[in-house]
Short mmCIF file of C-alpha atoms in Angstrom, two decimals:
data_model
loop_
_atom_site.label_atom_id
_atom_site.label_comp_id
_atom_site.label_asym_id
_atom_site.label_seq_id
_atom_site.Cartn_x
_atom_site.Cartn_y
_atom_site.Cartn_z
CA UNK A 1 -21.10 -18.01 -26.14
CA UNK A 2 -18.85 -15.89 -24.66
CA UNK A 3 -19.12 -16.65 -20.55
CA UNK A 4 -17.93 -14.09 -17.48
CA UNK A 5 -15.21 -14.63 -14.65
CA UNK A 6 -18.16 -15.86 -12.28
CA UNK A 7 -16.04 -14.97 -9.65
CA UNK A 8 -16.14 -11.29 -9.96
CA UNK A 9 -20.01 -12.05 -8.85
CA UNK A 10 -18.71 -12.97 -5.58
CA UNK A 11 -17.98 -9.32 -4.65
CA UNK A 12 -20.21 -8.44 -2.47
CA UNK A 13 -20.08 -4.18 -3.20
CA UNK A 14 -18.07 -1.79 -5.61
CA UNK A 15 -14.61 -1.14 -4.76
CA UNK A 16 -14.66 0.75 -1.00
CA UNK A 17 -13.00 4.14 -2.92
CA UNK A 18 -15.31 4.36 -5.87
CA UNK A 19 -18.28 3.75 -3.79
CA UNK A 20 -17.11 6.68 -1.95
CA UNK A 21 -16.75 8.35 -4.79
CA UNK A 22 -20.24 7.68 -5.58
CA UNK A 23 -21.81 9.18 -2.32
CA UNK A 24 -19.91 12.27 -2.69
CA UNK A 25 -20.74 12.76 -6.04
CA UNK A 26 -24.04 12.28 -5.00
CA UNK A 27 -23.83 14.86 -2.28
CA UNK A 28 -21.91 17.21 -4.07
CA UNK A 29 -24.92 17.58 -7.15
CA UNK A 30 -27.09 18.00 -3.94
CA UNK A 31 -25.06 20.58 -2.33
CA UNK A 32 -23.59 22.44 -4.59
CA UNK A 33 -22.38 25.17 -2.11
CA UNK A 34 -20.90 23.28 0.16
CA UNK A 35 -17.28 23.09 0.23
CA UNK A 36 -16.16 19.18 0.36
CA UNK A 37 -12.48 18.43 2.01
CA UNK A 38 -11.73 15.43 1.31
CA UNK A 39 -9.32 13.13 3.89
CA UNK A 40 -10.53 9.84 2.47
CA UNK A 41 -8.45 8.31 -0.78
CA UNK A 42 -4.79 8.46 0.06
CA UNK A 43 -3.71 10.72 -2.80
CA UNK A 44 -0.83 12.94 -2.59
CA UNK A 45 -1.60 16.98 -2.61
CA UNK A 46 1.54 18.71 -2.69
CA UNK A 47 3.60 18.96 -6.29
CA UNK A 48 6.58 17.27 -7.52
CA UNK A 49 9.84 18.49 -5.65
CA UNK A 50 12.02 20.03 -7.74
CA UNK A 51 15.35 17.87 -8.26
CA UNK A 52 12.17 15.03 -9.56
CA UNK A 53 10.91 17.70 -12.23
CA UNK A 54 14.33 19.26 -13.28
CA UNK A 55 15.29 15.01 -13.81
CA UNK A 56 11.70 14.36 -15.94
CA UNK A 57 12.16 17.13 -18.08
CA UNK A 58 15.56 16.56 -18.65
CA UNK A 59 14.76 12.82 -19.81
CA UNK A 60 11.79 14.47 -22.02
CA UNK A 61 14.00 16.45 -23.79
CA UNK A 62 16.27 13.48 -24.09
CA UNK A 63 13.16 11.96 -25.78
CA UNK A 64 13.29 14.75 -28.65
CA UNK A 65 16.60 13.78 -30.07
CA UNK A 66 17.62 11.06 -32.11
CA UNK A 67 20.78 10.32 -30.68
CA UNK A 68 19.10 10.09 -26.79
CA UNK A 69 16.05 9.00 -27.82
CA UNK A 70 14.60 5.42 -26.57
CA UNK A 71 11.86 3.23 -26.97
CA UNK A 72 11.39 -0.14 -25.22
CA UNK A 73 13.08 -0.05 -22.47
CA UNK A 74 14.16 -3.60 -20.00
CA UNK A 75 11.38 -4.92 -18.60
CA UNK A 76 12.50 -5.31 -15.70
CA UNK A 77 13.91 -1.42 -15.09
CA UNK A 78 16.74 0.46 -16.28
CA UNK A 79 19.91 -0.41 -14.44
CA UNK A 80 20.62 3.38 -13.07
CA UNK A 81 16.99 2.97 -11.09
CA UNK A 82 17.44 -0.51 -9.91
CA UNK A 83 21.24 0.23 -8.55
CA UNK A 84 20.06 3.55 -6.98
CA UNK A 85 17.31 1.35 -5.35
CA UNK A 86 19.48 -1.47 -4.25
CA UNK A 87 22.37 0.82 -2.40
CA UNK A 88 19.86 3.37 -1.10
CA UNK A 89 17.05 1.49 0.11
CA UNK A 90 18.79 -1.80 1.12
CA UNK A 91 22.09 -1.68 0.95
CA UNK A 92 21.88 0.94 3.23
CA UNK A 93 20.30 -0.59 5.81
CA UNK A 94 22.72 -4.13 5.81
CA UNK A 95 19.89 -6.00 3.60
CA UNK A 96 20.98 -8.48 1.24
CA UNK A 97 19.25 -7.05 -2.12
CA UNK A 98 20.84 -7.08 -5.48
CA UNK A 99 19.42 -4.64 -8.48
CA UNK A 100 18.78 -7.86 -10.97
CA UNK A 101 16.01 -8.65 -7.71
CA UNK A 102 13.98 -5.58 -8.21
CA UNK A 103 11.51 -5.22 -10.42
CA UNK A 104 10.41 -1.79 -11.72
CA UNK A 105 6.50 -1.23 -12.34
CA UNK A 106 3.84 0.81 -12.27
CA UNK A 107 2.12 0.36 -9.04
CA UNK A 108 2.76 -1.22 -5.64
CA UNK A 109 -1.12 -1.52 -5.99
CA UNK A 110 -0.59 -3.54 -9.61
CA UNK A 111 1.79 -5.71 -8.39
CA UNK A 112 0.29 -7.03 -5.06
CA UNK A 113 -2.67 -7.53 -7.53
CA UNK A 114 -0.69 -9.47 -10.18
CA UNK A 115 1.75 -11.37 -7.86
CA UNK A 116 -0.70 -14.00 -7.65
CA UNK A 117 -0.33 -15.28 -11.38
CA UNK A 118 2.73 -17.30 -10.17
CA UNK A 119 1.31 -18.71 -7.42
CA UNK A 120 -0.99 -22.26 -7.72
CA UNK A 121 -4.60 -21.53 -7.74
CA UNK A 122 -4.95 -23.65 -4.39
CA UNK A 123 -2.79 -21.76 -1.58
CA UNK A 124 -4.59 -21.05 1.22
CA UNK A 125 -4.73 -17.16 1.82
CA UNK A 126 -3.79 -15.45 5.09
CA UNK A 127 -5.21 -11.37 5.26
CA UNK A 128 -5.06 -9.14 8.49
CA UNK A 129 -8.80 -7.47 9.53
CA UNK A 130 -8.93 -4.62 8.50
CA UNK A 131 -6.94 -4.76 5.48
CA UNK A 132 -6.35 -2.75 2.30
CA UNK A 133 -8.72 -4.22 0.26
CA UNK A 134 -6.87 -5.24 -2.90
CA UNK A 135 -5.50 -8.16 -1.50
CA UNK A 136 -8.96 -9.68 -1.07
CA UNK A 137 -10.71 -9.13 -3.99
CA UNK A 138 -7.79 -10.48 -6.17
CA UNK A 139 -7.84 -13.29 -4.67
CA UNK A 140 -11.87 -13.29 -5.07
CA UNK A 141 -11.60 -12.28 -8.79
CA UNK A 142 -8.80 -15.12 -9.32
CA UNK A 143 -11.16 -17.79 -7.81
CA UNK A 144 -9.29 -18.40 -4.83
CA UNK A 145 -11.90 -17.95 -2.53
CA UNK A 146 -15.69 -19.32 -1.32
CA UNK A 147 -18.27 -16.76 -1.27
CA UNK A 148 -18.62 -13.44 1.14
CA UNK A 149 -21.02 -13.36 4.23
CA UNK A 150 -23.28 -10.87 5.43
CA UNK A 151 -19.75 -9.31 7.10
CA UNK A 152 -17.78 -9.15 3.71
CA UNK A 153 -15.65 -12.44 5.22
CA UNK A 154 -15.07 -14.57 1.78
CA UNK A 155 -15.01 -18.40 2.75
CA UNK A 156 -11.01 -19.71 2.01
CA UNK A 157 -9.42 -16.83 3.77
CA UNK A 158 -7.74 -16.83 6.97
CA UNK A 159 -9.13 -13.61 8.80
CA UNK A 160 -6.45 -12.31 11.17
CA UNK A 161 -8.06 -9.36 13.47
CA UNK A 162 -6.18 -6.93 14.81
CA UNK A 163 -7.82 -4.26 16.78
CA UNK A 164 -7.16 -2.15 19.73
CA UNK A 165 -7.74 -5.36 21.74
CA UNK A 166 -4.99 -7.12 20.46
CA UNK A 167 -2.48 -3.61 20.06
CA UNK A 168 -3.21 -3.90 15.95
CA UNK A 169 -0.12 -6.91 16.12
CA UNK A 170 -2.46 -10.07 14.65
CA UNK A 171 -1.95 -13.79 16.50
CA UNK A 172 -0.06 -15.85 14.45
CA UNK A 173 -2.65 -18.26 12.62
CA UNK A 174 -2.96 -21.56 14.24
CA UNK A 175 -4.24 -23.67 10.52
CA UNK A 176 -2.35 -23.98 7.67
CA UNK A 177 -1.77 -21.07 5.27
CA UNK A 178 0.33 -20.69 2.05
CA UNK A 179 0.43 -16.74 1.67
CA UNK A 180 0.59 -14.32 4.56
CA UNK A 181 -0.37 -9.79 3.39
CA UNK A 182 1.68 -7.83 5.69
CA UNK A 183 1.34 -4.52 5.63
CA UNK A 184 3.70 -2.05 7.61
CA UNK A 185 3.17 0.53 8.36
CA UNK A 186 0.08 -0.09 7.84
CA UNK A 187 -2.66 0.44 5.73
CA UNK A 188 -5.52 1.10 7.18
CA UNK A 189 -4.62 1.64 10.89
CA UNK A 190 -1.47 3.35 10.63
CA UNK A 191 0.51 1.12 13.07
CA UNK A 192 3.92 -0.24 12.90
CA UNK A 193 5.59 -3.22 13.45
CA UNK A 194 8.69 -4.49 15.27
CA UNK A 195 11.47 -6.32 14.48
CA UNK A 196 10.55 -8.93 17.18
CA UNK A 197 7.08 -8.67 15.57
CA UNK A 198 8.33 -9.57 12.20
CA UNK A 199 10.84 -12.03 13.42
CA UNK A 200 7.70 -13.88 14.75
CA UNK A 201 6.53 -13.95 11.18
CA UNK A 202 9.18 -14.96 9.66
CA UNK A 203 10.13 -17.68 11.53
CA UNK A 204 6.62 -18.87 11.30
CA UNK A 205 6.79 -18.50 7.43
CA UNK A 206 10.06 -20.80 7.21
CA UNK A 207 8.83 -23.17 9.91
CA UNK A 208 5.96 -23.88 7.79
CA UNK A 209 7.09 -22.93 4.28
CA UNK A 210 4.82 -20.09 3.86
CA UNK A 211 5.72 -17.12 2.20
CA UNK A 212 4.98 -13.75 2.69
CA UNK A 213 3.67 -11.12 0.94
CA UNK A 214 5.09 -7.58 2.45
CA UNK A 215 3.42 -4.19 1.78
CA UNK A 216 6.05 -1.98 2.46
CA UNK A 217 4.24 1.17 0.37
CA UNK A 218 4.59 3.83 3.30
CA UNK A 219 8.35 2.91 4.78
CA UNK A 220 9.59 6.18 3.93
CA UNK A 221 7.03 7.75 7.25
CA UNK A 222 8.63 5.76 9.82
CA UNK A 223 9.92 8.48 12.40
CA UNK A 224 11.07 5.47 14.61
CA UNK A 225 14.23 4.39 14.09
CA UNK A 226 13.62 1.14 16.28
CA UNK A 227 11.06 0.26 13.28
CA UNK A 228 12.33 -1.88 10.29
CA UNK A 229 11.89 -0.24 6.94
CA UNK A 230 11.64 -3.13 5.21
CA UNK A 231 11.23 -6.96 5.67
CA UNK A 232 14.64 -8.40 4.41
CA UNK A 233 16.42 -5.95 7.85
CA UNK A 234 14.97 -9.54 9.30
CA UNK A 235 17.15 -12.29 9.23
CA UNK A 236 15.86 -14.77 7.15
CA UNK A 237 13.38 -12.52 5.78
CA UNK A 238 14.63 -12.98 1.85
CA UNK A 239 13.66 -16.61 2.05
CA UNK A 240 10.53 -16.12 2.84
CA UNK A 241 9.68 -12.74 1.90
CA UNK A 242 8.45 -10.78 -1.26
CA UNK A 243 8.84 -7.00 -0.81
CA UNK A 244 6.15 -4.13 -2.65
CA UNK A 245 7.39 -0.58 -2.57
CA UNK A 246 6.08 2.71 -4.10
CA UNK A 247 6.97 6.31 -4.96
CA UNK A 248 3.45 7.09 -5.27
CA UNK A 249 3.57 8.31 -1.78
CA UNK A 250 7.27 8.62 -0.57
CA UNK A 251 7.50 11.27 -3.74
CA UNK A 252 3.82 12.08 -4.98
CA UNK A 253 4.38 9.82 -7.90
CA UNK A 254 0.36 9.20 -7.71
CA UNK A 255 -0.15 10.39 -11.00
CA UNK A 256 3.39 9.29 -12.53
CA UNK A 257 3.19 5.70 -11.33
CA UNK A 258 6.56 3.78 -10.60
CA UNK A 259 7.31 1.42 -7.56
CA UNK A 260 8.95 -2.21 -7.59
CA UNK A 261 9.06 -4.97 -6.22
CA UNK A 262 12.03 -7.51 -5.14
CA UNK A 263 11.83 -11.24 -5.13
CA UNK A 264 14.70 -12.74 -4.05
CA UNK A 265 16.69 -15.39 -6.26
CA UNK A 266 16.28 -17.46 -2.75
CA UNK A 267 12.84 -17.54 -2.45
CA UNK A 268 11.02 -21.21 -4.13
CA UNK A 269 7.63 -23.08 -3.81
CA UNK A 270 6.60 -26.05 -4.86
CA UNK A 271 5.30 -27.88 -7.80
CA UNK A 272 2.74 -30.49 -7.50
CA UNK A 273 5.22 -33.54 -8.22
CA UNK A 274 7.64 -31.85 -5.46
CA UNK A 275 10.40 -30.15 -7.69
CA UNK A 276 11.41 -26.54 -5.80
CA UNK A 277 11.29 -23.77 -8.07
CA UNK A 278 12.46 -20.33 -7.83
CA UNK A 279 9.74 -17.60 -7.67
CA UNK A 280 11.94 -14.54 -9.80
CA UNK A 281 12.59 -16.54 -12.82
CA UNK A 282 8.71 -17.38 -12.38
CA UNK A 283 7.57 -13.28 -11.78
CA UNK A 284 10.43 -11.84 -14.35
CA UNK A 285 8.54 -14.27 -17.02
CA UNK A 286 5.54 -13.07 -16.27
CA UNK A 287 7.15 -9.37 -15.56
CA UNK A 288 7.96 -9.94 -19.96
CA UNK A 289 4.97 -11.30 -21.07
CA UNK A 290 2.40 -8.80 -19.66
CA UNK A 291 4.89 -5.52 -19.25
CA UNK A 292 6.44 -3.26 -21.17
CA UNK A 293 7.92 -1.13 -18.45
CA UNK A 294 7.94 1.92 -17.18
CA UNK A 295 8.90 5.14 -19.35
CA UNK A 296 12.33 6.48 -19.28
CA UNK A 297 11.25 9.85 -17.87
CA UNK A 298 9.15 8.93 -14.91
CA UNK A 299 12.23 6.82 -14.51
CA UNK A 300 14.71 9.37 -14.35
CA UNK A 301 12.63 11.27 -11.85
CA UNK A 302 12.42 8.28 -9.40
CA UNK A 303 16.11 7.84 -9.78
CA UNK A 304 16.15 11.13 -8.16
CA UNK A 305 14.24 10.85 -5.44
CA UNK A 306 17.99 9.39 -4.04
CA UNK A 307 19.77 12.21 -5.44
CA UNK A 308 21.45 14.14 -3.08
CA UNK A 309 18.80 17.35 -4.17
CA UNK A 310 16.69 15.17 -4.16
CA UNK A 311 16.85 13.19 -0.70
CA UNK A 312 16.19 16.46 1.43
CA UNK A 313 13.25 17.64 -0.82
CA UNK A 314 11.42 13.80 -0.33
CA UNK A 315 12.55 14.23 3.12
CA UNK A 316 10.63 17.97 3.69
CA UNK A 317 7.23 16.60 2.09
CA UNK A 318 6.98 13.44 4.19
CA UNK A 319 7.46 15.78 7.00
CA UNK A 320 4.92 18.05 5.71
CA UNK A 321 2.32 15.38 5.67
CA UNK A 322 3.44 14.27 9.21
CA UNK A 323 2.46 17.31 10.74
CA UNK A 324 -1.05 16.98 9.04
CA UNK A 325 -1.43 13.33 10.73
CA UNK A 326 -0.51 15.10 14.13
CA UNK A 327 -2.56 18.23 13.75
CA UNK A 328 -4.98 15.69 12.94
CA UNK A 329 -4.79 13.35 16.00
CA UNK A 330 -4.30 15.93 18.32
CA UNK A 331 -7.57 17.83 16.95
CA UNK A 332 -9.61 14.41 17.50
CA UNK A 333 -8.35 13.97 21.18
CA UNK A 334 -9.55 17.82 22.01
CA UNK A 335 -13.05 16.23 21.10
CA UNK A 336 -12.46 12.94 23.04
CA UNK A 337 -11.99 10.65 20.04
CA UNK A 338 -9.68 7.95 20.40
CA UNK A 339 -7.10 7.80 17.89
CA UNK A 340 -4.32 5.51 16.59
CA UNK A 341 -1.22 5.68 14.01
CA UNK A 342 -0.35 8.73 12.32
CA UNK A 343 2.80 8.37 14.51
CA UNK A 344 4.69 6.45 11.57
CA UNK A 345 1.93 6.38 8.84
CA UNK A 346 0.02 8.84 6.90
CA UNK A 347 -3.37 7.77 8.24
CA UNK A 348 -4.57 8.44 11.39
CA UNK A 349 -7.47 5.57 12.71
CA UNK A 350 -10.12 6.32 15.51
CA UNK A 351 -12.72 4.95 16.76
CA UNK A 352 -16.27 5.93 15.79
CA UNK A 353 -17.58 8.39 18.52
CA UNK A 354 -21.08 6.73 20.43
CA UNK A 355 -20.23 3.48 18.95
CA UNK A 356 -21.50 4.62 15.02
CA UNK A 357 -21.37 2.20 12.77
CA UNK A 358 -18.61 3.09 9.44
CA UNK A 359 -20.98 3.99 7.54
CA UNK A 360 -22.86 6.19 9.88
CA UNK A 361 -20.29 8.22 10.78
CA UNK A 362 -18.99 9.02 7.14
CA UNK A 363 -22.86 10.23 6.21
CA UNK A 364 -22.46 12.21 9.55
CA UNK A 365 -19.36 13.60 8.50
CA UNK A 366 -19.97 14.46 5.12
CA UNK A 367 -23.61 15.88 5.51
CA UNK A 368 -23.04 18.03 8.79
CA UNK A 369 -19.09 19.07 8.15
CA UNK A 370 -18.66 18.34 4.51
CA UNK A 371 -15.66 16.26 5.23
CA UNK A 372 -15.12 13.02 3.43
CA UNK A 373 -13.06 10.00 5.35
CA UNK A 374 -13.04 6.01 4.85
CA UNK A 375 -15.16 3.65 6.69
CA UNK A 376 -13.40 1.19 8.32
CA UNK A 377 -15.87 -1.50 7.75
CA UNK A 378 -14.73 -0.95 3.82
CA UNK A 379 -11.41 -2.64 5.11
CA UNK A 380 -12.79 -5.77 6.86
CA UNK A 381 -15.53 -6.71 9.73
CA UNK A 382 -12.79 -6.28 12.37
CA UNK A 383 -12.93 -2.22 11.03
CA UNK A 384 -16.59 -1.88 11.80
CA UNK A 385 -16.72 1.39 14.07
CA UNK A 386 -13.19 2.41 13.11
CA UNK A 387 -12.56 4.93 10.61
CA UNK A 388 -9.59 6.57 8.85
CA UNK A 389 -8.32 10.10 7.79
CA UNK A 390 -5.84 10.57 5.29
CA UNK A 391 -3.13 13.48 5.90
CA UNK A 392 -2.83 13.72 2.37
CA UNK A 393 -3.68 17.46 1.89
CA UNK A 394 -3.13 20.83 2.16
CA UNK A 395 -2.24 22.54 5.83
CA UNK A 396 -5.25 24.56 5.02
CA UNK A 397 -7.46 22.16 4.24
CA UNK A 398 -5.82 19.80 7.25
CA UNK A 399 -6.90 22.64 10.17
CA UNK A 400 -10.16 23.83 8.46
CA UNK A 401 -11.61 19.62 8.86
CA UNK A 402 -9.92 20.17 12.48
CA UNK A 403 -11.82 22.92 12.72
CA UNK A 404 -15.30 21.56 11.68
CA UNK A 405 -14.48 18.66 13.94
CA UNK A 406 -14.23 20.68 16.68
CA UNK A 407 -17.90 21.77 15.73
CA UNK A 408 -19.36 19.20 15.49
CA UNK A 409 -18.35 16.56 18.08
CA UNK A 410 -16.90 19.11 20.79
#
């Protein structure tokens, strides 16, 4: 008899995005008139820039010639995409990052997933509240976990709130923990971190030989330049530090998929008997065994996403979506709601006007303004009466939902 991962059971709802999905659908066969704008998945709008398509369809028509054409491709990335990420991302900013460290994939989102097939099955979890919510139910699926309360809280984790009260910047934990999800800036509140906010971390993580697990998806919208890009700017920070990054929304590769991620040759746990091993021969085993890579084309066109066309075009878009987030924020404050991120971050987080629950407030929104956003609470307890927009869409579509704000809360 064939038996089920019990622990999928565990989950306590669908997936927060396709349960939205599910109400709007619902609405939408209800209403057919009405004219849904949607500010809740974090999916990229605006098309390709060009110096990314001229590079794809170049590589495609590589594809239709014998003497260009390829098939498997490394695992691991083709060397022209892992140097241009190493100099441009990294070596750029003074961080210690080789090519043969970076791993080329199909999904910041994937990876963070997968990462935890080479860890041990009994590390003790560390998330922030609210938190993007793939990093809990992977570890739920993989059977790290006890079961979810009434709050969505799954017994195993280490909860670490951060809310208005606390400036979004989490206490470090005072029990023991094994891996630590960072995410900066950050997913869902939109906030930032500092260097002597990271420093804090990673200290903590080589004081008590934790290791941490960095979401670094949405570097490319820091505006700051006080704000680390990326982890390893922190001394220390490659011993203890794994690094995710995407295209998906520093280019719009959404629908193409390609990120990476880096694991330092210097970064080692433990076996049970003691012996220190090294975590990237342990990921670029795995990295073989269940990958195949990503396709020369889509390749090409992230390699030129550092291209010197292509640099300013990446540049214009982030801006683009920028000026959504502050159109956004500044639209909310006319109407006395209070507001965080979008600063540094794509997503702009309030707080739920007469104390509405999540939930509430996204029936409100969608039934009397047809606009569709994410309930906080789908992140964690601590984002119960928080909520977030995405800036993800068109400048029309961006000052229309001001607009129907305006309506309905001013």
């Amino acid at each position: 008899m064939a038996r089920v991962n019990e622990h999928y059971l565990k989950l306590k709802a669908g997936y927060l995005f396709p349960e939205i999905g599910r109400r709007v659908t619902a609405f939408c066969k209800a209403n057919p008139d009405a004219k849904v704008i949607r500010l809740g998945i974090g999916d990229v709008t605006e098309p390709l820039p060009p110096a990314i398509i001229e590079a794809m369809h170049k590589a495609t028509d590589e594809m239709a010639d014998r003497s260009s054409f390829r098939g498997y491709g490394p695992e691991q990335g083709y060397d022209f995409l892992r140097n241009a990420i190493a100099d441009n991302d990294y070596k750029a900013r003074g961080c210690d990052v080789s090519a043969d460290e970076i791993f080329v994939s199909d999904g910041s989102k994937c990876d963070s997933g997968n990462i935890l097939d080479i860890f041990g099955i009994d590390n003790v979890i560390a998330v922030t509240d609210p938190v993007y919510p793939v990093y809990v139910d992977t570890n739920v699926m993989s059977g790290r976990t006890g079961a979810g309360d009434n709050a969505g809280r799954y017994g195993g984790i280490v909860y670490m709130p951060a809310t208005a009260e606390n400036n979004f910047t989490p206490e470090l934990p005072t029990q023991h923990v094994d891996l630590i999800y960072l995410c900066y800036p950050n997913n869902p509140t939109g906030t930032v971190a500092t260097k002597e906010t990271l420093k804090k971390w990673v200290d903590f993580a080589k004081a008590n030989d934790a290791i941490i697990l960095y979401d670094a998806a949405y570097e490319a919208f820091i505006t700051d330049p006080s704000i680390p890009h990326s982890i390893y700017e922190i001394e220390g920070g490659r011993d203890v530090a794994i690094e995710f990054r995407s295209f998906s929304k520093t280019a719009g590769f959404t629908g193409t998929r390609c990120a990476f991620t880096v694991i330092p040759k210097t970064l080692t746990g433990t076996t049970p008997t003691g012996e220190r091993i090294d975590f990237h021969r342990l990921w670029n085993r795995r990295h073989c065994t269940k990958f195949n890579g990503v396709s020369y084309p889509i390749q090409r066109a992230a390699e030129a996403v550092y291209s010197e066309a292509g640099k300013p075009q990446v540049a214009a878009i982030i801006k683009f979506y920028l000026e959504n987030a502050r159109l956004l924020r500044e639209g909310l404050a006319k109407v006395g709601i209070t507001t965080y991120g979008g600063v540094n971050a794509p997503y702009v987080w309030l707080k739920t006007p007469n104390n509405a629950t999540s939930w509430d407030f996204f029936d409100l929104l969608l039934s009397k303004a047809n606009l569709v956003g994410t309930p906080g609470s789908g992140f964690g307890a601590a984002g119960e009466r928080y909520f977030r927009l995405s800036a993800f869409n068109s400048r029309a579509n961006i000052e229309e939902a001001v607009n129907r704000i305006g309506k309905l809360l001013g």
